[in-house]
């Protein structure tokens, strides 16, 4: 075993307390002190991964370089740490059982009865230790989804208890995230729910080392002392986590509360230099002091739930800060956009992004939006299905190709501008079978894409089944929509753009997945810039 140390983050009282952001903030502070850190998320549901989940159920599905379809918290980890994650960083109950059942079928258990303890808990521990054994990380933070006391998280809690016992308490600590509600009628902060959730952890054999308390009001000293006494933790291990103006403020709040320092002393780490968060605070100051603002519409079909487009909205935050403008995003449902009302719906927008998605619902609204911005020279950015729609719109309205569509929407399509490639035709299983993960893309010089990337060789992440049909490429290019990014191995079209438009770019991949605080994605940065230029021109 390596010298890696482990931090487990559990949650109590209620879900949605922001374990992902607290974990990412702590990781950021440790990273700023020179430690290499990774964060892992356990999800207690039975799906093998969230790839088959509807975005309404689970929010965005975040894709890693190695093609894993994962929980959206991994997006936060990457945005905060600027370090890629992988399949090993997201493990569900479904995957654990899948692995164990596979081993059972292969006879690996040598005739033994296969049980939750020890076989499932061993598999969980293996997936924790696997990250630590790579020698790459000083610290592995493992976040447990759900709340203590949930039936489905029991095996994970038991695995954490065993891991702490095996590793020793100076090598493995538990941070419990809890809520201290304020009762208006009583005019008081209440600690009882926290006491109860810590009791539940104790029943499972885990004494938390640190309590991070979400609260809407400052915690007075006497209340901190009370929580400390009733929950068996030193008073400096009761950390206040007030609501923050943005998620990017949380590392600084946690630094003020000395969360990183108590963690390091609990783990017996000798202190390294104080956290250097210079570039992070520069970003925050640009974010908070915009010089201008710009309105951008995101046209999609899951707009009621913005978690469905988490990485897109964060990429706009990064790109806004880089341009020092406030990007005001208007989430517009594609279903309600008709040829008649499109002008009204998109009036006052300085840019329009058409979002990724699956299936036919809302497709025509996306196409109507694209026709409008193409004809009115308004900056356009299409991502994945958004790019596919841009090519369909161009085929229908510029090339005048009858019935142009994607095979996904109509199996008997006459002009399949977007089609299934050979290797996708015989696939019957849905999970993990799309074109997933990082692929090379070659950028043509002298194009907008080249202006954006400043390089001819890039890598971007994919998550789709259908592709642009190269049979039509010649006609598209002759009419002014060119392929400015191509996969060098397969020849598949990865980026399209319109030559004589101020900024009209469609990407078959998902650039939003690679935008981080320290590396805002250049496509978002330049799109926001184009929108800002339009706004200032028409003032
Ligand atoms: N539905 C399209 C495909 O599978 C696009 C997917 C997406 O937008 N992520 O090709």
Short mmCIF file of C-alpha atoms and ligand atoms in Angstrom, two decimals:
data_model
loop_
_atom_site.label_atom_id
_atom_site.label_comp_id
_atom_site.label_asym_id
_atom_site.label_seq_id
_atom_site.Cartn_x
_atom_site.Cartn_y
_atom_site.Cartn_z
CA UNK A 1 0.00 0.00 0.00
CA UNK A 2 1.20 3.53 -0.78
CA UNK A 3 1.36 6.44 1.64
CA UNK A 4 -1.85 7.91 0.25
CA UNK A 5 -4.25 9.34 2.83
CA UNK A 6 -8.01 9.09 2.56
CA UNK A 7 -10.81 11.49 3.39
CA UNK A 8 -14.40 10.29 3.42
CA UNK A 9 -17.17 12.85 3.07
CA UNK A 10 -20.59 11.77 4.32
CA UNK A 11 -23.81 13.76 4.48
CA UNK A 12 -26.65 13.95 6.97
CA UNK A 13 -30.00 15.63 7.70
CA UNK A 14 -30.89 16.28 4.06
CA UNK A 15 -29.56 15.83 0.56
CA UNK A 16 -28.43 18.76 -1.62
CA UNK A 17 -26.18 20.24 1.06
CA UNK A 18 -23.39 20.55 -1.47
CA UNK A 19 -21.03 17.69 -0.59
CA UNK A 20 -19.56 17.92 -4.07
CA UNK A 21 -18.67 21.59 -3.69
CA UNK A 22 -17.29 21.12 -0.17
CA UNK A 23 -15.18 18.17 -1.35
CA UNK A 24 -13.95 20.12 -4.38
CA UNK A 25 -13.17 23.17 -2.22
CA UNK A 26 -11.18 21.15 0.29
CA UNK A 27 -9.35 19.46 -2.56
CA UNK A 28 -8.56 22.87 -4.05
CA UNK A 29 -7.09 24.10 -0.75
CA UNK A 30 -4.95 20.97 -0.36
CA UNK A 31 -3.84 21.26 -3.98
CA UNK A 32 -2.89 24.89 -3.39
CA UNK A 33 -0.62 23.69 -0.57
CA UNK A 34 1.21 21.43 -2.99
CA UNK A 35 -0.60 18.13 -2.45
CA UNK A 36 -1.85 16.03 -5.35
CA UNK A 37 -5.49 15.25 -4.76
CA UNK A 38 -8.28 13.41 -6.52
CA UNK A 39 -11.96 13.11 -5.66
CA UNK A 40 -14.15 10.08 -6.07
CA UNK A 41 -17.93 9.90 -5.90
CA UNK A 42 -19.97 6.90 -4.81
CA UNK A 43 -23.56 6.89 -6.02
CA UNK A 44 -25.81 4.43 -4.22
CA UNK A 45 -28.23 3.76 -7.09
CA UNK A 46 -28.49 0.52 -9.09
CA UNK A 47 -27.79 1.98 -12.56
CA UNK A 48 -24.31 0.91 -13.61
CA UNK A 49 -23.65 4.52 -14.59
CA UNK A 50 -25.84 7.60 -15.08
CA UNK A 51 -25.54 7.32 -18.89
CA UNK A 52 -28.96 5.69 -19.20
CA UNK A 53 -30.67 8.20 -16.88
CA UNK A 54 -32.94 10.93 -18.15
CA UNK A 55 -31.45 14.38 -17.43
CA UNK A 56 -34.67 15.23 -15.55
CA UNK A 57 -33.84 12.42 -13.12
CA UNK A 58 -30.22 13.11 -12.55
CA UNK A 59 -29.07 16.30 -14.26
CA UNK A 60 -26.26 16.30 -16.76
CA UNK A 61 -24.25 13.20 -17.53
CA UNK A 62 -20.60 14.24 -17.32
CA UNK A 63 -18.18 12.47 -19.67
CA UNK A 64 -14.50 11.97 -18.83
CA UNK A 65 -11.53 11.64 -21.21
CA UNK A 66 -11.61 7.85 -20.92
CA UNK A 67 -15.26 7.82 -22.02
CA UNK A 68 -16.91 7.17 -18.66
CA UNK A 69 -20.45 8.52 -18.27
CA UNK A 70 -20.49 9.94 -14.77
CA UNK A 71 -22.20 12.06 -12.14
CA UNK A 72 -22.19 15.83 -12.63
CA UNK A 73 -20.17 16.30 -9.43
CA UNK A 74 -17.14 15.10 -11.39
CA UNK A 75 -17.58 18.24 -13.47
CA UNK A 76 -17.16 20.31 -10.31
CA UNK A 77 -14.07 18.33 -9.35
CA UNK A 78 -12.47 19.05 -12.73
CA UNK A 79 -13.56 22.69 -12.82
CA UNK A 80 -12.04 23.27 -9.37
CA UNK A 81 -8.90 21.14 -9.61
CA UNK A 82 -8.11 21.47 -13.30
CA UNK A 83 -7.10 17.79 -13.28
CA UNK A 84 -8.95 15.20 -15.41
CA UNK A 85 -10.97 12.46 -13.71
CA UNK A 86 -11.75 8.99 -15.06
CA UNK A 87 -14.07 6.00 -14.65
CA UNK A 88 -12.36 5.18 -11.33
CA UNK A 89 -13.65 8.47 -9.91
CA UNK A 90 -17.32 7.50 -10.09
CA UNK A 91 -18.68 4.22 -8.78
CA UNK A 92 -22.33 3.25 -8.39
CA UNK A 93 -23.96 0.41 -6.46
CA UNK A 94 -24.85 -1.03 -9.86
CA UNK A 95 -21.21 -1.15 -10.94
CA UNK A 96 -20.11 -2.73 -7.66
CA UNK A 97 -22.75 -5.48 -7.92
CA UNK A 98 -22.05 -5.92 -11.66
CA UNK A 99 -18.35 -6.54 -10.92
CA UNK A 100 -19.08 -8.93 -8.05
CA UNK A 101 -21.68 -10.89 -10.03
CA UNK A 102 -19.28 -11.14 -12.98
CA UNK A 103 -16.60 -12.55 -10.68
CA UNK A 104 -19.11 -15.01 -9.23
CA UNK A 105 -20.03 -16.23 -12.73
CA UNK A 106 -16.33 -16.65 -13.51
CA UNK A 107 -15.97 -18.85 -10.43
CA UNK A 108 -13.64 -16.47 -8.66
CA UNK A 109 -15.19 -17.00 -5.24
CA UNK A 110 -14.31 -20.71 -5.23
CA UNK A 111 -17.65 -22.05 -4.10
CA UNK A 112 -18.21 -19.55 -1.29
CA UNK A 113 -21.56 -17.93 -0.58
CA UNK A 114 -21.33 -14.41 -2.02
CA UNK A 115 -22.59 -11.81 0.47
CA UNK A 116 -22.91 -8.06 1.01
CA UNK A 117 -20.30 -8.36 3.75
CA UNK A 118 -17.53 -9.16 2.85
CA UNK A 119 -17.84 -9.38 -0.95
CA UNK A 120 -19.70 -6.17 -1.78
CA UNK A 121 -17.83 -4.19 0.88
CA UNK A 122 -14.50 -5.61 -0.37
CA UNK A 123 -15.35 -4.50 -3.91
CA UNK A 124 -16.18 -1.01 -2.59
CA UNK A 125 -12.90 -0.85 -0.65
CA UNK A 126 -10.97 -2.02 -3.72
CA UNK A 127 -12.39 0.85 -5.72
CA UNK A 128 -11.28 3.26 -2.97
CA UNK A 129 -7.77 1.82 -2.68
CA UNK A 130 -7.34 1.51 -6.45
CA UNK A 131 -7.12 5.30 -6.77
CA UNK A 132 -4.61 5.51 -3.93
CA UNK A 133 -2.41 2.73 -5.23
CA UNK A 134 -1.51 4.61 -8.40
CA UNK A 135 1.19 6.65 -6.59
CA UNK A 136 -0.24 9.68 -8.27
CA UNK A 137 -2.13 11.06 -5.29
CA UNK A 138 -1.21 12.18 -1.79
CA UNK A 139 -4.88 12.39 -0.89
CA UNK A 140 -8.00 10.64 -2.17
CA UNK A 141 -11.28 12.26 -1.17
CA UNK A 142 -14.26 9.92 -1.43
CA UNK A 143 -17.70 11.50 -1.40
CA UNK A 144 -20.64 9.26 -0.46
CA UNK A 145 -23.83 10.20 -2.27
CA UNK A 146 -27.10 10.30 -0.31
CA UNK A 147 -27.52 10.62 3.47
CA UNK A 148 -26.43 8.41 6.35
CA UNK A 149 -29.34 6.22 7.31
CA UNK A 150 -30.47 5.63 3.71
CA UNK A 151 -30.96 1.90 3.15
CA UNK A 152 -29.02 1.98 -0.10
CA UNK A 153 -25.91 3.63 1.29
CA UNK A 154 -25.42 1.08 4.11
CA UNK A 155 -22.79 -1.07 2.33
CA UNK A 156 -20.78 2.07 1.50
CA UNK A 157 -20.87 3.27 5.11
CA UNK A 158 -19.80 -0.19 6.29
CA UNK A 159 -16.95 -0.20 3.73
CA UNK A 160 -15.81 3.20 5.04
CA UNK A 161 -15.86 1.87 8.62
CA UNK A 162 -13.70 -1.09 7.58
CA UNK A 163 -11.35 1.07 5.52
CA UNK A 164 -10.74 3.42 8.44
CA UNK A 165 -10.03 0.45 10.66
CA UNK A 166 -7.60 -1.07 8.14
CA UNK A 167 -5.82 2.15 7.29
CA UNK A 168 -5.63 3.62 10.78
CA UNK A 169 -7.26 6.83 11.88
CA UNK A 170 -4.28 9.02 11.03
CA UNK A 171 -4.55 7.82 7.41
CA UNK A 172 -8.30 7.96 6.92
CA UNK A 173 -10.67 10.55 8.32
CA UNK A 174 -14.37 11.23 8.00
CA UNK A 175 -15.87 14.64 7.37
CA UNK A 176 -19.60 14.79 7.96
CA UNK A 177 -21.58 17.50 6.20
CA UNK A 178 -24.69 18.48 8.08
CA UNK A 179 -27.30 21.22 8.40
CA UNK A 180 -27.93 23.63 11.28
CA UNK A 181 -31.35 25.05 10.44
CA UNK A 182 -32.61 28.41 11.68
CA UNK A 183 -36.15 28.34 13.07
CA UNK A 184 -37.75 31.68 12.42
CA UNK A 185 -40.53 31.21 14.98
CA UNK A 186 -38.01 30.45 17.72
CA UNK A 187 -35.41 32.86 16.35
CA UNK A 188 -32.78 30.18 16.92
CA UNK A 189 -30.29 27.92 15.20
CA UNK A 190 -31.04 24.27 15.98
CA UNK A 191 -28.40 21.58 16.49
CA UNK A 192 -30.65 18.56 17.12
CA UNK A 193 -30.76 17.27 13.50
CA UNK A 194 -26.95 17.34 13.47
CA UNK A 195 -26.73 15.45 16.76
CA UNK A 196 -29.11 12.83 15.37
CA UNK A 197 -27.28 12.34 12.12
CA UNK A 198 -23.97 11.98 13.96
CA UNK A 199 -25.67 9.37 16.19
CA UNK A 200 -26.65 7.48 13.07
CA UNK A 201 -23.05 7.48 11.91
CA UNK A 202 -21.94 6.30 15.35
CA UNK A 203 -24.42 3.44 15.21
CA UNK A 204 -22.72 2.38 11.99
CA UNK A 205 -19.36 2.47 13.78
CA UNK A 206 -18.06 5.76 12.44
CA UNK A 207 -17.06 8.68 14.64
CA UNK A 208 -16.77 11.69 12.33
CA UNK A 209 -13.54 13.67 12.78
CA UNK A 210 -14.81 16.96 11.39
CA UNK A 211 -18.30 18.42 11.06
CA UNK A 212 -18.98 20.88 8.28
CA UNK A 213 -22.21 22.66 9.17
CA UNK A 214 -24.28 24.28 6.44
CA UNK A 215 -26.08 27.29 7.84
CA UNK A 216 -27.76 30.48 6.75
CA UNK A 217 -26.54 32.35 9.85
CA UNK A 218 -23.15 32.61 11.54
CA UNK A 219 -22.56 29.98 14.21
CA UNK A 220 -21.91 31.63 17.59
CA UNK A 221 -19.09 30.18 19.72
CA UNK A 222 -21.38 28.70 22.33
CA UNK A 223 -23.27 26.81 19.64
CA UNK A 224 -20.02 25.47 18.18
CA UNK A 225 -19.06 24.29 21.65
CA UNK A 226 -22.43 22.60 22.09
CA UNK A 227 -22.14 20.75 18.76
CA UNK A 228 -18.56 19.74 19.64
CA UNK A 229 -19.57 18.37 23.05
CA UNK A 230 -22.61 16.44 21.83
CA UNK A 231 -20.88 15.02 18.76
CA UNK A 232 -17.46 14.15 20.30
CA UNK A 233 -15.35 16.42 18.10
CA UNK A 234 -12.90 19.15 19.15
CA UNK A 235 -14.39 22.60 18.77
CA UNK A 236 -11.93 23.61 16.00
CA UNK A 237 -13.36 20.70 14.00
CA UNK A 238 -16.81 22.29 13.89
CA UNK A 239 -16.63 24.16 10.60
CA UNK A 240 -19.19 26.74 9.57
CA UNK A 241 -20.30 26.64 5.93
CA UNK A 242 -22.45 29.67 5.22
CA UNK A 243 -24.35 30.06 1.96
CA UNK A 244 -21.94 31.62 -0.53
CA UNK A 245 -22.60 34.11 -3.35
CA UNK A 246 -21.10 31.64 -5.87
CA UNK A 247 -19.76 28.10 -5.65
CA UNK A 248 -16.33 29.53 -6.47
CA UNK A 249 -16.30 31.45 -3.16
CA UNK A 250 -16.51 28.26 -1.12
CA UNK A 251 -12.74 27.43 -1.12
CA UNK A 252 -12.05 30.86 0.35
CA UNK A 253 -14.76 30.44 3.00
CA UNK A 254 -13.34 27.04 3.92
CA UNK A 255 -9.86 28.52 4.12
CA UNK A 256 -11.12 31.16 6.56
CA UNK A 257 -12.61 28.38 8.66
CA UNK A 258 -9.24 26.56 8.49
CA UNK A 259 -10.78 23.38 7.14
CA UNK A 260 -7.58 22.51 5.28
CA UNK A 261 -5.46 23.01 8.39
CA UNK A 262 -7.55 20.77 10.63
CA UNK A 263 -7.64 18.13 7.91
CA UNK A 264 -3.85 18.19 7.54
CA UNK A 265 -3.26 17.94 11.26
CA UNK A 266 -5.78 15.09 11.62
CA UNK A 267 -3.94 13.25 8.84
CA UNK A 268 -0.58 13.89 10.51
CA UNK A 269 0.74 15.70 7.47
CA UNK A 270 3.53 18.14 8.11
CA UNK A 271 2.28 21.51 6.90
CA UNK A 272 3.37 22.71 3.52
CA UNK A 273 3.34 26.37 2.51
CA UNK A 274 0.15 28.36 2.95
CA UNK A 275 -2.40 27.99 0.20
CA UNK A 276 -1.49 29.95 -2.91
CA UNK A 277 -4.81 30.77 -4.50
CA UNK A 278 -3.67 33.73 -6.61
CA UNK A 279 -5.13 32.75 -10.00
CA UNK A 280 -8.33 31.63 -8.26
CA UNK A 281 -8.86 34.97 -6.54
CA UNK A 282 -8.01 36.79 -9.81
CA UNK A 283 -10.79 34.82 -11.45
CA UNK A 284 -13.21 35.67 -8.62
CA UNK A 285 -12.40 39.33 -8.79
CA UNK A 286 -13.04 39.40 -12.57
CA UNK A 287 -16.25 37.46 -12.03
CA UNK A 288 -17.47 39.94 -9.46
CA UNK A 289 -16.46 43.11 -11.26
CA UNK A 290 -17.87 42.81 -14.78
CA UNK A 291 -17.44 45.84 -17.02
CA UNK A 292 -20.39 45.03 -19.25
CA UNK A 293 -23.18 42.50 -19.66
CA UNK A 294 -24.43 40.38 -22.52
CA UNK A 295 -27.60 38.36 -23.10
CA UNK A 296 -27.25 34.85 -24.47
CA UNK A 297 -30.07 32.39 -25.13
CA UNK A 298 -29.64 28.68 -24.56
CA UNK A 299 -32.24 26.83 -26.61
CA UNK A 300 -32.83 23.31 -25.36
CA UNK A 301 -35.47 20.87 -24.25
CA UNK A 302 -34.49 20.29 -20.62
CA UNK A 303 -34.46 23.99 -19.68
CA UNK A 304 -36.76 23.61 -16.65
CA UNK A 305 -33.92 21.82 -14.90
CA UNK A 306 -30.71 23.76 -15.25
CA UNK A 307 -28.67 20.92 -13.73
CA UNK A 308 -29.28 19.24 -17.09
CA UNK A 309 -26.90 21.81 -18.61
CA UNK A 310 -24.59 22.29 -15.62
CA UNK A 311 -21.32 22.32 -17.53
CA UNK A 312 -22.70 24.74 -20.13
CA UNK A 313 -23.80 27.22 -17.50
CA UNK A 314 -20.46 26.97 -15.67
CA UNK A 315 -18.54 27.36 -18.96
CA UNK A 316 -20.42 30.65 -19.45
CA UNK A 317 -19.35 31.75 -15.95
CA UNK A 318 -15.70 31.04 -16.85
CA UNK A 319 -15.96 32.70 -20.26
CA UNK A 320 -17.76 35.71 -18.78
CA UNK A 321 -15.02 36.24 -16.19
CA UNK A 322 -12.34 35.94 -18.89
CA UNK A 323 -14.07 38.65 -20.95
CA UNK A 324 -14.94 40.50 -17.75
CA UNK A 325 -18.61 40.61 -18.67
CA UNK A 326 -21.69 39.31 -16.94
CA UNK A 327 -23.25 36.67 -19.17
CA UNK A 328 -26.98 36.65 -18.56
CA UNK A 329 -28.20 33.28 -19.82
CA UNK A 330 -31.84 32.97 -20.91
CA UNK A 331 -32.98 29.35 -20.88
CA UNK A 332 -35.54 28.96 -23.67
CA UNK A 333 -37.58 25.83 -24.31
CA UNK A 334 -37.11 24.74 -27.92
CA UNK A 335 -40.58 23.22 -27.98
CA UNK A 336 -42.29 26.62 -28.00
CA UNK A 337 -40.24 28.18 -30.82
CA UNK A 338 -42.09 28.43 -34.12
CA UNK A 339 -41.20 30.12 -37.41
CA UNK A 340 -43.64 32.85 -36.43
CA UNK A 341 -42.52 33.65 -32.90
CA UNK A 342 -38.77 33.01 -33.23
CA UNK A 343 -37.96 36.70 -33.87
CA UNK A 344 -39.85 37.71 -30.76
CA UNK A 345 -38.35 34.95 -28.61
CA UNK A 346 -34.79 35.71 -29.60
CA UNK A 347 -35.10 39.49 -29.81
CA UNK A 348 -32.47 41.30 -27.68
CA UNK A 349 -30.20 38.24 -27.62
CA UNK A 350 -26.61 38.87 -28.63
CA UNK A 351 -25.89 35.19 -29.09
CA UNK A 352 -27.74 31.87 -29.25
CA UNK A 353 -26.46 28.47 -28.15
CA UNK A 354 -28.40 25.41 -29.27
CA UNK A 355 -27.93 22.68 -26.69
CA UNK A 356 -27.12 18.98 -26.90
CA UNK A 357 -29.93 16.46 -26.59
CA UNK A 358 -31.59 13.27 -27.71
CA UNK A 359 -34.83 12.54 -29.55
CA UNK A 360 -37.27 14.50 -31.61
CA UNK A 361 -39.03 16.65 -29.02
CA UNK A 362 -38.20 20.31 -29.58
CA UNK A 363 -36.11 19.62 -32.68
CA UNK A 364 -38.03 21.93 -35.04
CA UNK A 365 -37.77 24.78 -32.51
CA UNK A 366 -34.01 24.38 -32.55
CA UNK A 367 -33.99 24.45 -36.35
CA UNK A 368 -36.20 27.57 -36.42
CA UNK A 369 -33.81 29.30 -34.00
CA UNK A 370 -30.79 28.41 -36.14
CA UNK A 371 -32.43 29.70 -39.33
CA UNK A 372 -33.14 32.99 -37.56
CA UNK A 373 -29.59 33.53 -36.25
CA UNK A 374 -28.00 32.40 -39.51
CA UNK A 375 -30.09 34.83 -41.56
CA UNK A 376 -29.71 37.70 -39.06
CA UNK A 377 -25.96 37.30 -38.54
CA UNK A 378 -26.29 36.71 -34.78
CA UNK A 379 -23.50 34.69 -33.11
CA UNK A 380 -24.42 31.01 -32.99
CA UNK A 381 -22.88 28.12 -31.11
CA UNK A 382 -24.24 24.60 -31.61
CA UNK A 383 -23.16 21.74 -29.38
CA UNK A 384 -23.59 18.10 -30.41
CA UNK A 385 -27.31 17.87 -31.34
CA UNK A 386 -27.10 21.67 -31.72
CA UNK A 387 -24.40 21.22 -34.38
CA UNK A 388 -26.38 18.44 -36.05
CA UNK A 389 -29.43 20.75 -36.21
CA UNK A 390 -27.30 23.47 -37.81
CA UNK A 391 -26.37 21.13 -40.64
CA UNK A 392 -29.98 19.99 -41.06
CA UNK A 393 -31.17 23.61 -41.19
CA UNK A 394 -28.50 24.43 -43.79
CA UNK A 395 -29.46 21.41 -45.88
CA UNK A 396 -33.14 22.30 -45.82
CA UNK A 397 -32.97 26.05 -46.33
CA UNK A 398 -29.74 26.68 -48.26
CA UNK A 399 -29.16 23.46 -50.18
CA UNK A 400 -32.94 22.95 -50.57
CA UNK A 401 -32.66 19.24 -49.87
CA UNK A 402 -36.12 17.76 -49.34
CA UNK A 403 -36.77 16.01 -46.06
CA UNK A 404 -33.26 16.65 -44.73
CA UNK A 405 -33.05 15.23 -41.22
CA UNK A 406 -31.16 12.98 -38.83
CA UNK A 407 -31.69 9.21 -38.92
CA UNK A 408 -32.28 9.50 -35.15
CA UNK A 409 -35.50 11.42 -35.78
CA UNK A 410 -36.73 9.52 -38.83
CA UNK A 411 -35.53 6.04 -39.77
CA UNK A 412 -36.77 6.41 -43.33
CA UNK A 413 -35.26 9.85 -43.89
CA UNK A 414 -34.75 10.75 -47.57
CA UNK A 415 -31.71 12.97 -47.04
CA UNK A 416 -29.87 11.65 -43.96
CA UNK A 417 -27.59 14.60 -43.25
CA UNK A 418 -26.92 13.03 -39.86
CA UNK A 419 -26.65 9.27 -39.94
CA UNK A 420 -25.52 6.15 -38.12
CA UNK A 421 -22.01 4.95 -38.92
CA UNK A 422 -21.40 1.25 -39.67
CA UNK A 423 -19.95 0.52 -36.23
CA UNK A 424 -23.13 1.77 -34.53
CA UNK A 425 -25.60 -0.13 -36.70
CA UNK A 426 -25.69 -3.46 -34.90
CA UNK A 427 -25.59 -2.14 -31.37
CA UNK A 428 -28.53 -3.24 -29.25
CA UNK A 429 -27.42 -2.31 -25.72
CA UNK A 430 -27.96 1.29 -24.71
CA UNK A 431 -25.47 1.71 -21.83
CA UNK A 432 -21.93 2.86 -22.67
CA UNK A 433 -22.22 2.24 -26.41
CA UNK A 434 -22.15 5.74 -27.91
CA UNK A 435 -19.01 7.45 -29.27
CA UNK A 436 -17.68 8.41 -25.85
CA UNK A 437 -14.65 10.21 -24.48
CA UNK A 438 -11.70 12.06 -25.91
CA UNK A 439 -10.92 12.01 -29.64
CA UNK A 440 -8.36 13.90 -31.71
CA UNK A 441 -9.53 16.63 -34.01
CA UNK A 442 -7.51 18.33 -36.73
CA UNK A 443 -8.26 22.01 -37.21
CA UNK A 444 -7.94 23.70 -40.61
CA UNK A 445 -5.84 26.83 -40.61
CA UNK A 446 -7.46 30.08 -41.64
CA UNK A 447 -10.82 29.15 -40.07
CA UNK A 448 -12.73 30.47 -37.06
CA UNK A 449 -11.94 27.21 -35.29
CA UNK A 450 -8.24 27.91 -35.79
CA UNK A 451 -8.71 31.44 -34.54
CA UNK A 452 -10.33 29.95 -31.41
CA UNK A 453 -7.80 27.19 -30.65
CA UNK A 454 -4.65 28.63 -32.17
CA UNK A 455 -3.57 25.06 -32.91
CA UNK A 456 -4.14 22.40 -35.55
CA UNK A 457 -4.30 19.51 -33.09
CA UNK A 458 -6.84 19.37 -30.31
CA UNK A 459 -8.70 16.77 -28.24
CA UNK A 460 -12.31 17.04 -27.20
CA UNK A 461 -14.85 14.79 -25.49
CA UNK A 462 -17.77 13.14 -27.23
CA UNK A 463 -21.10 11.62 -26.31
CA UNK A 464 -23.29 10.82 -29.29
CA UNK A 465 -24.33 8.03 -31.61
CA UNK A 466 -24.98 9.86 -34.88
CA UNK A 467 -22.55 11.69 -37.19
CA UNK A 468 -22.49 14.12 -40.09
CA UNK A 469 -22.87 12.21 -43.35
CA UNK A 470 -19.76 12.97 -45.43
CA UNK A 471 -21.66 12.19 -48.64
CA UNK A 472 -23.03 15.74 -48.41
CA UNK A 473 -19.82 17.52 -47.37
CA UNK A 474 -18.86 18.77 -50.84
CA UNK A 475 -22.26 20.44 -51.36
CA UNK A 476 -22.10 22.04 -47.91
CA UNK A 477 -18.63 23.45 -48.49
CA UNK A 478 -19.53 24.76 -51.94
CA UNK A 479 -22.47 26.59 -50.38
CA UNK A 480 -20.38 28.14 -47.56
CA UNK A 481 -20.68 25.80 -44.58
CA UNK A 482 -17.26 24.22 -44.12
CA UNK A 483 -15.86 21.45 -41.97
CA UNK A 484 -13.10 23.21 -40.03
CA UNK A 485 -12.40 20.33 -37.66
CA UNK A 486 -12.03 16.70 -38.76
CA UNK A 487 -11.19 13.51 -36.90
CA UNK A 488 -7.84 12.57 -38.50
CA UNK A 489 -8.44 8.80 -38.18
CA UNK A 490 -12.05 8.41 -39.24
CA UNK A 491 -12.54 11.55 -41.33
CA UNK A 492 -15.68 12.36 -39.31
CA UNK A 493 -16.73 16.01 -39.22
CA UNK A 494 -16.16 17.47 -35.74
CA UNK A 495 -16.61 21.23 -36.32
CA UNK A 496 -18.66 23.12 -38.91
CA UNK A 497 -18.77 26.85 -39.49
CA UNK A 498 -20.21 29.34 -41.96
CA UNK A 499 -17.59 31.39 -43.72
CA UNK A 500 -19.46 34.62 -44.21
CA UNK A 501 -21.23 34.84 -40.89
CA UNK A 502 -19.88 36.86 -37.96
CA UNK A 503 -19.66 33.76 -35.70
CA UNK A 504 -21.49 30.55 -36.58
CA UNK A 505 -19.80 27.45 -35.15
CA UNK A 506 -21.14 23.96 -34.46
CA UNK A 507 -19.17 21.30 -32.56
CA UNK A 508 -20.00 17.60 -32.62
CA UNK A 509 -18.16 17.24 -29.29
CA UNK A 510 -18.87 18.79 -25.88
CA UNK A 511 -16.44 21.65 -25.21
CA UNK A 512 -18.30 22.57 -22.01
CA UNK A 513 -16.89 19.45 -20.33
CA UNK A 514 -13.36 20.81 -20.52
CA UNK A 515 -13.95 24.35 -19.29
CA UNK A 516 -12.36 24.99 -15.89
CA UNK A 517 -11.75 28.06 -13.73
CA UNK A 518 -8.09 28.15 -14.70
CA UNK A 519 -8.67 27.02 -18.31
CA UNK A 520 -11.90 28.56 -19.59
CA UNK A 521 -12.84 26.89 -22.86
CA UNK A 522 -11.73 29.04 -25.84
CA UNK A 523 -14.92 28.27 -27.84
CA UNK A 524 -17.04 29.75 -25.03
CA UNK A 525 -14.62 32.65 -24.55
CA UNK A 526 -14.73 33.58 -28.25
CA UNK A 527 -18.49 33.04 -28.54
CA UNK A 528 -19.11 35.41 -25.61
CA UNK A 529 -16.68 37.89 -27.19
CA UNK A 530 -18.56 37.71 -30.52
CA UNK A 531 -21.85 38.32 -28.69
CA UNK A 532 -20.35 41.27 -26.87
CA UNK A 533 -19.04 42.74 -30.13
CA UNK A 534 -22.50 42.48 -31.68
CA UNK A 535 -24.08 44.13 -28.66
CA UNK A 536 -21.62 47.03 -28.76
CA UNK A 537 -22.04 47.49 -32.51
CA UNK A 538 -25.80 47.79 -32.30
CA UNK A 539 -25.89 50.01 -29.20
N1 LIG B 1 -28.73 12.66 -30.18
C1 LIG B 1 -27.53 12.97 -30.88
C2 LIG B 1 -26.67 11.73 -31.13
O1 LIG B 1 -26.79 10.74 -30.46
C3 LIG B 1 -26.72 14.04 -30.18
C4 LIG B 1 -26.29 13.68 -28.81
C5 LIG B 1 -25.89 14.86 -27.97
O2 LIG B 1 -26.30 16.00 -28.22
N2 LIG B 1 -25.14 14.62 -26.93
O3 LIG B 1 -25.85 11.73 -32.01
#
